[in-house]
Amino acid sequence: MKAIITAMITCAVIFGLSAGATQFLLKKTPADLEATDSSAATEPRGELAADQAIDPQGEAVPVSFRPDNNVSVEAVLQMSDSIKRMEQELAEREERVKRDEMRVKLIFDDLATEQDELRAFSEGIDTKLDMLSRMTEELKSTISDVEQKKAELEKLTKKADTKKVNTVSNADTQADEVKGWFEGLQPEQAAEYIREFSNNGKMGFAASLLQKMPDRQKSKILGAMNDPILVDQLIEALTNK
């Protein structure tokens, strides 16, 4: 700060000297200039003028003089205050620039963080898409297996239905063959045979045989069995036929 003030004062002094010299030269009249020129012409060359001095090297230099208007202390103080204000404004500007740089840095950091989050989110989506694709393939494979098993089940169902039809047909054929003999039995004897057929796994044959009997004889046979559970099974078999 002192160096700046010293430089400013030096500049002011030089400016004052220059201004004083200019005014001094402007105030001279043409007659004075002519007199000065004539006196300079009449003086011997070996002598120095009154307004010249000799430096240590023997060369003539102009004699310094003080300006007519001196620089006031108030002007120097004003210049010092102006310099202080400029320095303060410069410091404030630098502080604002630093704050702006810090704000920009924070913005870039936030952008970098958001980019990282978006990248991680994108990678998570890609992982989920891959998982979904694998699950879709597994589901397609499962559906294919289910369709295959469904087709096999339909085949088995058709075979079972065919076998059932054949069994019923065979039972009806056998019942027709023994119908005449069975009609001649007493209700108790017929009930005993029906019970035996049912217990031996020939429920269909027993039901077919009962179905071919007249309703009155059928009722007597069922009444003579004395087995409510078996009677219910036979009635259910007769209903389904």
Coordinates of C-alpha atoms in Angstrom, one line a residue:
M1 CA 0.0 0.0 0.0
K2 CA 2.9 2.4 0.9
A3 CA 4.5 1.7 -2.5
I4 CA 1.3 2.5 -4.3
I5 CA 0.9 5.8 -2.4
T6 CA 4.6 6.7 -3.0
A7 CA 4.2 6.0 -6.7
M8 CA 1.0 8.1 -6.9
I9 CA 2.8 11.0 -5.1
T10 CA 5.8 10.7 -7.5
C11 CA 3.4 10.7 -10.5
A12 CA 1.6 13.8 -9.1
V13 CA 4.9 15.6 -8.6
I14 CA 6.1 14.8 -12.1
F15 CA 2.8 15.9 -13.5
G16 CA 3.0 19.2 -11.5
L17 CA 6.5 19.8 -12.8
S18 CA 5.5 19.2 -16.3
A19 CA 2.4 21.5 -16.0
G20 CA 4.6 24.2 -14.4
A21 CA 7.2 24.1 -17.1
T22 CA 4.5 24.3 -19.7
Q23 CA 2.9 27.3 -18.1
F24 CA 6.3 29.0 -17.7
L25 CA 7.1 28.6 -21.4
L26 CA 3.6 29.7 -22.4
K27 CA 3.9 32.9 -20.3
K28 CA 7.1 34.1 -22.1
T29 CA 6.6 36.8 -24.8
P30 CA 8.1 36.7 -28.2
A31 CA 10.5 39.5 -27.1
D32 CA 11.7 37.5 -24.2
L33 CA 12.3 34.6 -26.5
E34 CA 14.3 36.8 -29.0
A35 CA 16.3 38.3 -26.1
T36 CA 17.1 34.8 -24.9
D37 CA 18.1 33.7 -28.3
S38 CA 20.4 36.8 -28.9
S39 CA 22.0 36.4 -25.5
A40 CA 22.6 32.8 -26.1
A41 CA 24.2 33.7 -29.4
T42 CA 26.5 36.3 -27.9
E43 CA 27.7 34.1 -25.1
P44 CA 30.9 32.2 -25.7
R45 CA 30.4 28.5 -26.3
G46 CA 32.8 27.5 -23.6
E47 CA 30.6 29.0 -20.9
L48 CA 27.4 27.5 -19.5
A49 CA 24.1 29.3 -19.3
A50 CA 22.8 30.4 -15.9
D51 CA 20.0 27.9 -16.0
Q52 CA 22.3 24.9 -16.6
A53 CA 24.4 22.8 -14.3
I54 CA 27.2 20.4 -14.8
D55 CA 26.8 16.7 -13.8
P56 CA 29.8 14.6 -12.6
Q57 CA 30.5 13.5 -16.2
G58 CA 30.8 17.0 -17.4
E59 CA 27.5 17.2 -19.3
A60 CA 25.1 20.1 -18.9
V61 CA 21.6 19.2 -17.5
P62 CA 18.6 21.5 -16.9
V63 CA 18.2 23.0 -13.4
S64 CA 15.2 21.7 -11.6
F65 CA 12.5 24.0 -10.4
R66 CA 9.3 23.8 -8.3
P67 CA 5.9 24.1 -10.0
D68 CA 3.8 27.2 -9.3
N69 CA 0.8 25.0 -8.1
N70 CA 1.7 22.6 -5.4
V71 CA -0.2 19.3 -5.0
S72 CA -2.4 19.6 -1.9
V73 CA -2.6 17.0 0.9
E74 CA -6.4 16.7 0.3
A75 CA -5.8 15.6 -3.3
V76 CA -3.3 13.0 -2.1
L77 CA -5.8 11.8 0.5
Q78 CA -8.6 11.6 -2.1
M79 CA -6.4 9.7 -4.4
S80 CA -5.5 7.3 -1.5
D81 CA -9.1 6.8 -0.7
S82 CA -9.9 6.2 -4.3
I83 CA -7.1 3.6 -4.5
K84 CA -8.5 2.0 -1.3
R85 CA -12.0 1.8 -2.7
M86 CA -10.6 0.3 -5.9
E87 CA -8.7 -2.3 -3.9
Q88 CA -11.8 -3.0 -1.8
E89 CA -13.9 -3.4 -4.9
L90 CA -11.3 -5.6 -6.5
A91 CA -11.2 -7.8 -3.3
E92 CA -15.0 -8.0 -3.3
R93 CA -15.0 -8.9 -7.0
E94 CA -12.4 -11.6 -6.4
E95 CA -14.6 -12.9 -3.5
R96 CA -17.6 -13.0 -5.8
V97 CA -15.6 -14.8 -8.4
K98 CA -14.5 -17.3 -5.8
R99 CA -18.1 -17.8 -4.6
D100 CA -19.2 -18.3 -8.2
E101 CA -16.5 -20.8 -8.9
M102 CA -17.5 -22.7 -5.8
R103 CA -21.1 -22.6 -6.8
V104 CA -20.2 -23.9 -10.3
K105 CA -18.1 -26.6 -8.8
L106 CA -20.9 -27.7 -6.5
I107 CA -23.3 -27.8 -9.5
F108 CA -20.8 -29.9 -11.5
D109 CA -20.5 -32.2 -8.4
D110 CA -24.2 -32.5 -8.2
L111 CA -24.4 -33.3 -12.0
A112 CA -21.7 -36.0 -11.6
T113 CA -23.6 -37.5 -8.7
E114 CA -26.8 -37.5 -10.6
Q115 CA -25.0 -39.1 -13.6
D116 CA -23.7 -41.8 -11.3
E117 CA -27.2 -42.4 -9.9
L118 CA -28.7 -42.6 -13.4
R119 CA -26.0 -45.0 -14.5
A120 CA -26.6 -47.2 -11.5
F121 CA -30.4 -47.0 -12.1
S122 CA -29.9 -47.9 -15.8
E123 CA -27.7 -50.9 -14.8
G124 CA -30.4 -52.0 -12.4
I125 CA -33.0 -51.7 -15.1
D126 CA -30.8 -53.8 -17.5
T127 CA -30.4 -56.4 -14.8
K128 CA -34.1 -56.6 -14.1
L129 CA -34.8 -56.8 -17.9
D130 CA -32.4 -59.7 -18.1
M131 CA -34.1 -61.4 -15.1
L132 CA -37.5 -60.8 -16.7
S133 CA -36.3 -62.3 -20.0
R134 CA -35.1 -65.4 -18.2
M135 CA -38.3 -65.7 -16.2
T136 CA -40.2 -65.4 -19.5
E137 CA -38.2 -68.2 -21.0
E138 CA -38.8 -70.3 -18.0
L139 CA -42.5 -69.6 -18.1
K140 CA -42.7 -70.5 -21.7
S141 CA -40.9 -73.8 -20.9
T142 CA -43.3 -74.4 -18.0
I143 CA -46.3 -73.7 -20.2
S144 CA -44.9 -76.1 -22.8
D145 CA -44.6 -78.8 -20.2
V146 CA -48.1 -78.2 -18.9
E147 CA -49.5 -78.4 -22.4
Q148 CA -47.6 -81.6 -23.0
K149 CA -48.9 -83.1 -19.7
K150 CA -52.4 -81.8 -20.5
A151 CA -52.2 -83.7 -23.9
E152 CA -51.0 -86.8 -22.1
L153 CA -53.9 -86.5 -19.5
E154 CA -56.4 -86.1 -22.3
K155 CA -55.1 -89.3 -23.9
L156 CA -55.3 -91.1 -20.6
T157 CA -58.8 -89.8 -20.0
K158 CA -59.9 -91.0 -23.4
K159 CA -58.3 -94.4 -22.7
A160 CA -60.1 -94.5 -19.3
D161 CA -63.4 -93.6 -20.9
T162 CA -63.0 -96.2 -23.5
K163 CA -62.1 -98.8 -20.9
K164 CA -65.1 -97.7 -18.8
V165 CA -67.4 -98.1 -21.8
N166 CA -65.9 -101.4 -22.5
T167 CA -66.3 -102.5 -18.9
V168 CA -69.9 -101.3 -18.7
S169 CA -70.6 -103.1 -22.0
N170 CA -69.0 -106.3 -20.7
A171 CA -70.9 -106.0 -17.5
D172 CA -74.2 -105.6 -19.4
T173 CA -73.3 -108.5 -21.6
Q174 CA -72.5 -110.7 -18.6
A175 CA -75.7 -109.5 -16.8
D176 CA -77.7 -110.5 -19.9
E177 CA -76.2 -113.9 -19.8
V178 CA -77.1 -114.6 -16.1
K179 CA -80.3 -112.6 -16.1
G180 CA -82.6 -115.6 -16.5
W181 CA -80.8 -117.6 -13.8
F182 CA -80.7 -114.6 -11.4
E183 CA -84.5 -113.9 -11.7
G184 CA -85.2 -117.5 -10.4
L185 CA -83.4 -116.8 -7.1
Q186 CA -85.0 -115.8 -3.8
P187 CA -84.4 -112.2 -2.7
E188 CA -82.1 -113.4 0.1
Q189 CA -80.0 -115.5 -2.3
A190 CA -79.9 -112.8 -4.9
A191 CA -78.8 -110.3 -2.2
E192 CA -76.0 -112.6 -1.1
Y193 CA -74.7 -112.8 -4.7
I194 CA -75.0 -109.1 -5.2
R195 CA -73.0 -108.6 -1.9
E196 CA -70.3 -111.0 -3.1
F197 CA -70.0 -109.4 -6.5
S198 CA -69.6 -106.0 -4.9
N199 CA -67.0 -107.1 -2.4
N200 CA -65.0 -108.7 -5.2
G201 CA -64.7 -105.5 -7.2
K202 CA -67.6 -106.2 -9.6
M203 CA -69.8 -103.3 -8.5
G204 CA -70.6 -102.5 -12.1
F205 CA -71.7 -106.0 -12.9
A206 CA -73.8 -106.1 -9.7
A207 CA -75.4 -102.8 -10.6
S208 CA -76.1 -103.9 -14.2
L209 CA -77.6 -107.1 -12.9
L210 CA -79.9 -105.2 -10.5
Q211 CA -80.9 -102.8 -13.2
K212 CA -82.2 -105.7 -15.4
M213 CA -84.4 -106.9 -12.6
P214 CA -88.0 -105.7 -12.3
D215 CA -88.5 -102.8 -9.9
R216 CA -90.4 -104.9 -7.4
Q217 CA -87.8 -107.7 -7.3
K218 CA -85.0 -105.1 -7.2
S219 CA -86.5 -103.6 -4.1
K220 CA -86.8 -106.9 -2.4
I221 CA -83.2 -107.8 -3.1
L222 CA -82.0 -104.4 -1.7
G223 CA -84.1 -104.8 1.3
A224 CA -82.7 -108.3 2.0
M225 CA -79.1 -107.1 1.9
N226 CA -79.2 -105.5 5.4
D227 CA -76.2 -103.4 4.5
P228 CA -77.1 -99.7 4.2
I229 CA -73.7 -98.6 3.0
L230 CA -73.6 -101.1 0.2
V231 CA -77.2 -100.4 -0.7
D232 CA -76.3 -96.7 -1.1
Q233 CA -73.3 -97.5 -3.3
L234 CA -75.5 -99.7 -5.5
I235 CA -78.2 -97.1 -5.8
E236 CA -75.5 -94.5 -6.7
A237 CA -74.1 -96.9 -9.3
L238 CA -77.7 -97.4 -10.7
T239 CA -78.2 -93.7 -10.9
N240 CA -75.0 -93.1 -12.8
K241 CA -75.8 -95.8 -15.4

